[in-house]
Amino acid sequence: MVEHGDIRVVHCGGSKLNFRDPVITHDSRFLLCASGEAVKVFSTSTEECIHELRGHTGLVTGVLLRPSNHLQVYSSSLDGTVRLWDFTDGILIKTCVIGYPIYSFYASAKHENVIFIVTSMPSEKRAERFQLVAVHLPQSGDQLVEARELSAVLSGVNPNPAAIAFGRGVRIRRHKDNKKGGWNTFTCVACHPKDDCIATGHEDGKIRLWRNFNHKKEYTYSTLHWHHSAVSSLCFTPEGTNLLSGGVESVLIQWRYKQESERDFLPRLGAAITHITVSPDGSLFCTSHSDNKITIIQSCVKVSAVIQGLVKGDSIRTDLMMDPRSKALVLNGKPGHLQFYSLQRDKLLYNLDIVQQEYIHESGLQQFEVVKAAFDASGLWLATVEERHQKAAELELNLKLWAFDEQTQSFVLNTTISAPHDAQITAMSFRQTADSQTTLLVSTSKDGHFKAWQLAAPAHTEDEGPSWLCDFVGAYHGLVPECCSFSADGSLLAVAFQEVVTVWSPATWELLTTLSQPPGAVSDLCFGRLSCSKYLLGTTASNLLCCWNLLTCSLEWSTSMDVRRLLVDPLSENMAAFCYQSGSTDLFVFKPSEPRPLFSRKAVCSGKVTQAVFAPREEMLESCEESSQWLNRSQLYFLTQQMVNNISSSTCFLFSPLKLVIDDSVAMTPFYLLLGKHRQQQQEHRDSDSSLWAERTALPQTSASIKELLQTPAHVLPSTSYLCSMFVQSLLISVSDAREEKAHAEEEMESEKEEEDSEEEMESSRSKPELVAAATESDAPALTKAQARELRRVRKLDHSWLAGLLDS
Amino acid sequence: MGEFKVHRVRFFDYMPSAIRTMAFNSQTERLAVARADGAVEIFNFNDNFFQEKVIPGQDGRAIEALCWVGHRLFSAGLNGEITEYDLENLRPQYTVDAYGGPIWTISSNSQGTQLAVGCEDGTVKIFAILEERIQFQRNLNRHKGRIISLCWHPSSAQIAAGMTDMITIYDAETGQATRRLLVDRAMGASKNKEVVVWSVGYLSDHTIISGDSAGKVQIWNGLTGTLVRTYLVTKWDVLVLSVSKDESSVIAGTSEGTVIQFQFISSTLDQHDKEWVRTRTFRNHSHDVSALAHTDTAVVSGGMDTQLVVRPLLDKVEKNTQESALRKIAFPHRSLVGCAKKAGLLLFQFPDRLELWKLGESEGHGEQHTHTHTLGEDHICCSALSACGGWLAYSTVSSVRLYRIHVMISVSSSLQVPKLPKELRSVHQLCFSSDSSKLFASSCQSSVIVVAVSQQECRYLHTLKHKTVSTMLYRLHLLCASDDGKWLATANTDCEIHIYNLHKMKLHCMVPVYNSCPTTIAIHPVTNNLISVHADQQIFEFSLVQKEYTQWSRRLQTQGLLSLWLERDTPITHITFNPKNPDHIILHDTYMFCIIDQSLPFPELNAVLWNQMTLKNLPVSQRIGQSHAFKICKIFQHLMCVSLLEDLSLVVVERPLLDIMSQLPAPVRQKKFAT
C-alpha cells in the first residue's frame, strides 16, 4: 500500500447552521450557533463569521449563554463535554467532562451553576430512551473539570430540544404522552417569562396556551390556529407581550399575548422555520430555516441579515459541479434553484432560479425540482433539467439552456425546451471543446433515446439570438441509455446503453464501435484525459470497473470493485473511484494507463459518498511525493451523509496534502519569506477560523523566536532593529553544517517557516528532523544539482543584500 | 338470531325544529329547551339526559326566552305574551299580555319574586310572581330602541339591559337608568350598521359581560361604567352568553357555530388578581348557536342545526367515563312512529300532521303512501294506530280525534268518528288494545280512560285510577296493553309502573319503583311478563302473575349489564317480541337494534362484542362459547322505529342525520380554515 500519512480528509464546511436554535448575545451584536463540531460566532449586522469556537470532538448539540455572565457561553456536544467559552475573544475557558453524550441542554438563572442535560438512558434495549439530568457544575479554577454531581430529574423525555422549556421558576416539559392520538402530538413548548402560561405547538398546526396547570385538574387552555402544518417552533418575547410561532409555511407569526386575535405576519421567509429565538432585549428576532439559513429580523418587520450556509435539500439530484468561471461549487439547493457555493469562503454566492415558479410551502406537494445540470468547458453555457412528477404517469420535464451574460455576470435563460424527452433524463453532457462555436449538448433519457442539441443560428432575422435545437436523435436497439460522456477533445461520444457502450462520432453521428462487458449495466462512464485519452472507463452494476482501449477497441483491464462514483480530474490524467465497502467508503486514485493506484485509502469516511468533485486549484502546487502529486492541480471534494442523532447532516470534506514545497521560481528573499509567508499565514488563519478552507499548506514547526515575532501584536513589539538582529540570530543558531552554511540556513529557515504553519493545524505528531529530511528529499527530484546550486547562489546573494540593508 | 325480511323505510322525512333558547334549572337539574315551532322540551340531567316532557307547540307561537323560577317555567315570545306552563299536564297554564310589543327577553331575579321582560318598545316591565299567576308591577324608565337582553344583578338591586348600541343599567328600585355603556360598532364597512347587544351577564362583583352583533365579547366594570377588556371572537354575531354558577367561567355562542369559553383565572400561581381570559373553543355545531347553558360540569348548546349538544368540561369530570363523553341529542326520546302489525300500516307523527303509509308487498317495490292528515294550529302531542289498522287516534293539547280507516288496494279513506265521550278531552298518551276494541287514553290526574270503540259507537267504559299517598299526580307517559287483553301497564314520569287488570277494571299491582324513568315498557304476549327499559339503560322483567321480578331479571341484575350497553347515549324507545320465538326481545335505540335472547347466558361485563363476520370464522365450539344474550345490529342507523310485523318481516324506519342536515338552511357563516 502506498504511504499516505500526509494526506488527510479535512472537513471544510457546509455544516448545518439550523441544527439547534441560535443564541443572540445580550448586546444583540453577535449570534452564536452550533455548526458541526464548532460554534460559530456571527455578527448580527454584517452577517460575517467572526470566530469559530473549536474544541469539541463531537457534534455540538446546544449553545447557551451563561445565565450568570452574559459574556460567556456554554456549549454541549455529543462528545460528552460542556465547554465554557468567552465568545468575544473566542477563548475556551473551561471544559467540563460529563461523560455521556448530551443531546440537548438547558440552564436557568434560578439555578446557579446547574445545567440540565438530556442524555440517553443506559438501557440494553435498542429503542433509545432519554432522560433529563441535572448536573451541578463544579466550581474550580481548573481548565478541565469533571462533573460528578448528577441527579436524574425525569426520564422518558424527548431528545428534541424544543420539547423542554423553563418557566418562571418551574421547569416544564412535555413529552409524547399524548392522549388523543396522532394529530395533536406536541411538537414544541415555550413558557411565558412572567405569567404561568405554557404555549405548546402541535402536529395539527394548533398552538395551545395552557393556564392553571399548577392545580391538580383545573387546567384550562385556549387554542390558536393559523398554521396548517405542524408548529415547529414557539418563542415568547422577553417581556412576554408577544408569542412568535413558525412552521413549514415559512411565515413568522407574532401573536399578541392576551389579544390573540391580533397577529402580525412576516411572510416569504424562504423556507420552513425550524427555530425561533429572540434577543434578550427583544429587538432582534432570529429564525433558522430548513434550507440552512438564519434570518435576523428587526422588530418583526424587516429582515436585516441573512446568514446562509450550504443548502442541502432532501437529496442532491444534480451532481456536484464546478462553475468554470467562478470556481464555485454548483448543486441544487433551494427547491427550484441552483446554488453557487464558494468553497474558499464557505459561503453561498448566489442562487440561480431555474424553475421560475413560486414555491408553495406545503409538505407532500409535488413541485418542480432541478434534477440535472451541466456546464460547458468555458462556463458560457449551463444546461438544466427540471421535472415534476404529478402522478406516476405524468411527468413534466423542461430542459433549459442558460447563457452567461458578461454584463450582468449571471446566467440568462436562452432556450426552454419543454418535454425534451418522453421520460426522465438520465444524463447530460456538453462537448468539452475549446471553440465555443460548435457547442453540443447530449442528453440521454429513459425513453431509449439520446438527443444532441446544438446552438443554431436564428431562422428569422428578427430573432434576438441563436437558440438551441435538436440536432440528432440516437438510439441503440431500444435499450435505455444510462450515461454519456464526451472524450476530452470532443471527437468521440460514448453512450452506455445498459450493458453496451456505444461510441459515436459527433461530427457525423456515425456509430463507430460498441464495447460491452456483460453482465451488469454500465452505470458510470468517462474518458481518460491527456496521455490516457485513448482509454474509456466504465463501472457496471455488477461491481466491475472496466477500462477499454479505444485504439484496439478491446478491454484493457477490469477489476472487481463496488465503485459508487468515478471521477476524472479535468486537469490531469488521474481518476478517482469511491468504493463502498462494509459501511465505509474507500478511495482509489489511479491513472488508467498504470495498473498500480497512485493513492488508495481504506475507510476515508463512514457511510456512502454520494457526490464528489475535483476542484482545480487556483495555483498549481508542485508536490514531490508520489502519493500526493495527484492533488497538485486540483483538490478532491466529496459530500457525505452523516447520520448523527437521527438528524442527517452532510458535510464536505476535501483532501489536502500536508507537504508544500515553495515555488523556486519566485525570488527567495528573506523578506518574501518573512512577509509573504506571514501574509499567507494570516490568510490561512482567517481561513481556518471561518472553516472556509482546509489548510492549504502544512509546514514544519518553527523556533520560538520567530513564533514570538509573528504572533505578538505589532504595537507591543520592540523596535525593528532589535527584532532583526534577533531574527538573524535565530537563523544562525541552527546552522550546523559548515560546508554550505548559508544554503543550509536558508533551508533551515524554510523548514522553520513550514513548521510554524503546521502549528496552526495543531499537528504535533511530526518531529523536526524527519521533516527536514522530507523537505530536502522533496527538493531533490525537482531540481538538478546545477539548478540547485544556482538557486543557492541566488539566495545567498539576496540574503547578503538584505543583511546589508538591515545593517545600514 | 334469525333472519328477517326487512322493510327499510326512509321516507319518514321527520324534521326537528331549530333550538331557539334554553334555560337550565340547577336545583332540579332540568333543562328546558324551546324550539322554533313553539315546543318546549324538558330534559332531566340527573336521569341520563332523558327527555322527560314535551309541551307541543302551536302555530304562531314563537318563544324568544325561557326562564325558570323555582319549579315554574315561564316563556316570552314575539307575540308579546308571557306564558307559564303547566309542567304536569304539558300545556300552557295561562298567558299574560305585556302590552309592550314583542318580548325579546325575560329574566327573573335571584329570589324568584320578580320577573323582568324586555319589550320592543324599549320598556323593561317588572312583573311580581305570585302563587299561580304573575302580576304587572311597573315599567322601568323607557328608552328608545328595543330591549334585546336583560340580566339581574344577583342582589336584585340592578338590572343590566342590552339594547342597540348600548347597555343600560337600571336601578330596580327606582326604575332609573343609572349608567349607560356605549358599545362600539364593528370596524370597516359595517361601521354604519348599528350593533345589537344580544346578550348580557351581570356578575356579583358588578362585572358586566356583553356579547354583541359585532362579534365582540366585552367585559365592563358596572360600578364605574368602564370597559375592561374586549375580545373579538368572531366576525359575525355573538348570539348568547351563559355564566357558570360560581361565576368563574362564561361561555359565548357565535353564529359560526362555535362556543367560546372565558375563564376568570389568575395569571400567576401565587397572586390573586384574577382576570378574564379566553380559553377553550368548542366547535360542535354547523349553524348558529342560539341557546347555551353552563351547568357545573358541562356546556350545553343548541342552535339552528336542531341538535342539543352536551359537552362536558374535561377539567370538571372524571376522564374516560360515561360522564366525560360528548352527547348529541338529535331525536326525541319517544317513538313518533306507529305500526299496525296486522295490516302493515305505518303512522308517522309530525308536529302538525299525520302520515299513514302502507308497506309494499314484494322486494324492490316501494311502500305506498295512503293518507295525510293536516290539522289545526295546535300541534299533535300523541297518536296511536290500532293493530288491525282500522282505527287511528291522535290528541292535541285541547282535543282528541278518532278516525276509522278503510284501506283498499289503492284507495283509502278515513272517517272521523263524530261523537266522542266528553271524558276524552286532553290526553297524554293513546293506546289501542290488541283486538282494537278498546282505546286507552291517559288523562290528567294519572288516570286511564277506557273507551270501547266499535263500528257503531264509541262508548266510555271506565276510568282506571290508583290510590296514591302523595298529592302530586304524575302524568302517565307510557301505556301498554297485553296481547290477551287482560293487562294494561302504565308508567308515569315519577318512575312508577302500575299494572291494571282489564277484566276486573282495577289495579292489579305496582312494580317496585326504580329510580330512573322508564323509556319504554312492553308486555310479553306469551309469558305476560312486563319488560321495562329505563333511562339509565337498565332492563327489568316483571312477572305480572307472580307479581315479582323474574329469575332472568334477577340474574341480569346480579351479573350486571355489559359496559358497552350502558355506555350508549340514546334511550331504548321501542320493544317488540318475536311471535315465533318467545325468547327473543327486540329493542332499538337511535344507533342500533338489539335482539336479546333470554335463553342464552349473559356476556361478561367488559366483553367485546364480536360481529358476525368474525364469529363465522371461528370454529363451532368456540362460536358456541362466544354466544350470548345480546345480539346487536348496527347496519341501520338513526332509527326511528324497529318493529316486527305479523308475517315476521322487520320494519326499520330510518331518518339519516345527513338528510336532516341537508334540509337545513345554509349557515350564516361557516368557519373555513385560514380565513
XYZ file of N, CA, C and O in Angstrom, chain A residues 168 179-180 194-197 211-212 214-215 217-223 225-228 258-261 263, chain B residues 229-232 261 263 265-270 275 277-281 311 314-319 673 675:
216
model
N -41.199 30.244 34.815
C -40.891 31.089 35.947
C -40.591 30.201 37.129
O -41.438 29.847 37.887
N -52.647 11.988 24.564
C -53.904 11.309 24.857
C -54.762 11.099 23.626
O -55.392 10.080 23.498
N -54.787 12.029 22.743
C -55.838 11.941 21.741
C -55.324 11.525 20.382
O -55.836 11.936 19.373
N -43.263 35.670 32.435
C -43.795 36.274 33.652
C -45.011 35.540 34.186
O -45.129 35.306 35.375
N -45.908 35.170 33.302
C -47.142 34.537 33.757
C -46.973 33.031 33.812
O -46.048 32.482 33.245
N -47.931 32.406 34.473
C -47.981 30.953 34.466
C -48.743 30.512 33.234
O -49.925 30.215 33.294
N -48.073 30.514 32.167
C -48.728 30.165 30.913
C -47.733 29.392 30.068
O -46.579 29.782 29.959
N -53.146 27.248 30.932
C -53.096 28.012 32.173
C -53.592 27.132 33.296
O -54.209 26.101 33.059
N -53.343 27.594 34.490
C -53.856 26.916 35.683
C -53.317 25.505 35.839
O -53.910 24.698 36.510
N -50.922 24.392 37.449
C -50.363 24.019 38.746
C -51.388 23.324 39.606
O -51.064 22.500 40.427
N -52.651 23.666 39.374
C -53.688 22.960 40.094
C -53.772 21.546 39.561
O -53.353 21.256 38.456
N -56.243 19.559 38.615
C -57.058 19.172 37.476
C -57.671 20.357 36.751
O -58.199 20.202 35.673
N -57.558 21.497 37.343
C -58.335 22.622 36.845
C -57.661 23.316 35.675
O -57.964 24.461 35.401
N -56.760 22.623 35.003
C -56.064 23.295 33.925
C -57.047 23.678 32.836
O -58.093 23.067 32.663
N -56.677 24.678 32.120
C -57.518 25.110 31.012
C -56.601 25.600 29.911
O -55.436 25.882 30.144
N -57.100 25.673 28.745
C -56.254 26.093 27.638
C -57.080 26.840 26.618
O -58.295 26.718 26.554
N -56.415 27.645 25.837
C -57.061 28.238 24.676
C -56.252 27.843 23.455
O -55.066 27.562 23.544
N -56.892 27.833 22.345
C -56.279 27.331 21.129
C -56.119 28.458 20.128
O -57.043 29.245 19.927
N -55.072 28.967 16.163
C -54.887 28.143 14.974
C -54.694 29.023 13.769
O -55.602 29.719 13.348
N -53.502 29.008 13.267
C -53.268 29.622 11.973
C -52.507 28.653 11.086
O -52.802 28.540 9.907
N -51.539 27.973 11.661
C -50.669 27.106 10.856
C -51.478 25.952 10.277
O -52.359 25.420 10.924
N -51.149 25.571 9.072
C -51.837 24.426 8.514
C -51.043 23.153 8.700
O -51.561 22.065 8.545
N -52.619 37.640 25.057
C -53.930 38.045 25.575
C -54.749 38.847 24.586
O -55.841 39.280 24.893
N -54.242 39.067 23.406
C -55.059 39.671 22.362
C -54.814 38.815 21.130
O -54.325 39.279 20.110
N -55.117 37.524 21.275
C -54.622 36.583 20.287
C -55.275 36.740 18.927
O -54.780 36.208 17.947
N -56.377 37.472 18.883
C -56.965 37.640 17.560
C -56.148 38.615 16.722
O -56.242 38.624 15.508
N -52.712 39.552 15.218
C -51.436 38.907 14.963
C -50.789 39.564 13.766
O -51.455 40.099 12.888
N -62.135 44.827 29.114
C -61.469 44.078 28.040
C -62.441 43.890 26.898
O -63.650 43.804 27.103
N -61.914 43.796 25.722
C -62.706 43.432 24.554
C -62.068 42.219 23.906
O -60.856 42.197 23.686
N -62.869 41.219 23.676
C -62.391 40.061 22.926
C -63.163 40.011 21.632
O -64.391 39.871 21.643
N -62.481 40.135 20.536
C -63.127 39.968 19.241
C -63.081 38.478 18.928
O -62.024 37.937 18.637
N -65.156 29.703 25.505
C -65.179 29.799 26.955
C -64.203 30.872 27.431
O -63.107 31.009 26.896
N -62.507 32.304 31.079
C -62.363 31.884 32.466
C -61.721 32.990 33.281
O -60.900 33.767 32.775
N -59.241 33.638 35.785
C -58.123 32.947 36.434
C -57.016 33.948 36.699
O -56.922 34.991 36.060
N -56.185 33.597 37.652
C -55.050 34.457 37.958
C -53.907 34.096 37.028
O -53.730 32.947 36.640
N -53.140 35.116 36.676
C -52.113 34.879 35.667
C -50.928 34.128 36.244
O -50.270 33.382 35.549
N -50.642 34.338 37.501
C -49.549 33.582 38.096
C -50.074 32.839 39.320
O -51.125 33.145 39.857
N -49.261 31.892 39.724
C -49.710 30.927 40.714
C -50.063 31.568 42.049
O -51.114 31.318 42.618
N -49.184 32.432 42.542
C -49.342 32.871 43.920
C -50.096 34.196 44.029
O -50.315 34.673 45.126
N -58.148 37.657 36.218
C -58.693 38.352 35.063
C -59.360 37.352 34.143
O -59.133 36.150 34.218
N -59.870 35.485 30.855
C -59.001 35.044 29.774
C -59.816 34.140 28.865
O -60.545 33.268 29.328
N -59.677 34.382 27.610
C -60.331 33.491 26.642
C -59.595 32.155 26.644
O -58.388 32.114 26.492
N -60.323 31.080 26.805
C -59.647 29.792 26.826
C -60.144 28.895 25.705
O -59.711 29.053 24.587
N -61.037 27.989 26.008
C -61.314 26.944 25.025
C -62.319 27.364 23.966
O -63.109 28.273 24.165
N -62.293 26.687 22.887
C -63.272 26.862 21.819
C -63.871 25.503 21.518
O -63.148 24.537 21.305
N -71.487 19.082 26.106
C -70.038 18.931 26.015
C -69.483 19.043 27.420
O -69.460 20.130 27.980
N -63.775 18.902 30.577
C -62.943 17.770 30.994
C -62.200 18.035 32.294
O -61.733 17.101 32.934
N -62.069 19.292 32.664
C -61.397 19.541 33.937
C -62.356 19.391 35.109
O -61.946 19.436 36.256
N -63.638 19.202 34.828
C -64.606 19.109 35.909
C -65.124 17.687 36.109
O -65.732 17.399 37.117
N -64.935 16.836 35.160
C -65.470 15.479 35.287
C -64.306 14.485 35.261
O -63.191 14.814 34.876
N -64.614 13.289 35.684
C -63.614 12.229 35.609
C -63.358 11.885 34.156
O -64.279 11.795 33.348
N -62.108 11.698 33.854
C -61.754 11.363 32.481
C -62.195 9.951 32.145
O -62.228 9.073 32.999
N -60.996 27.009 7.265
C -59.627 27.159 7.718
C -58.934 28.263 6.927
O -59.155 28.419 5.735
N -59.258 31.468 7.168
C -59.990 32.690 6.843
C -60.167 33.500 8.111
O -60.061 32.990 9.196
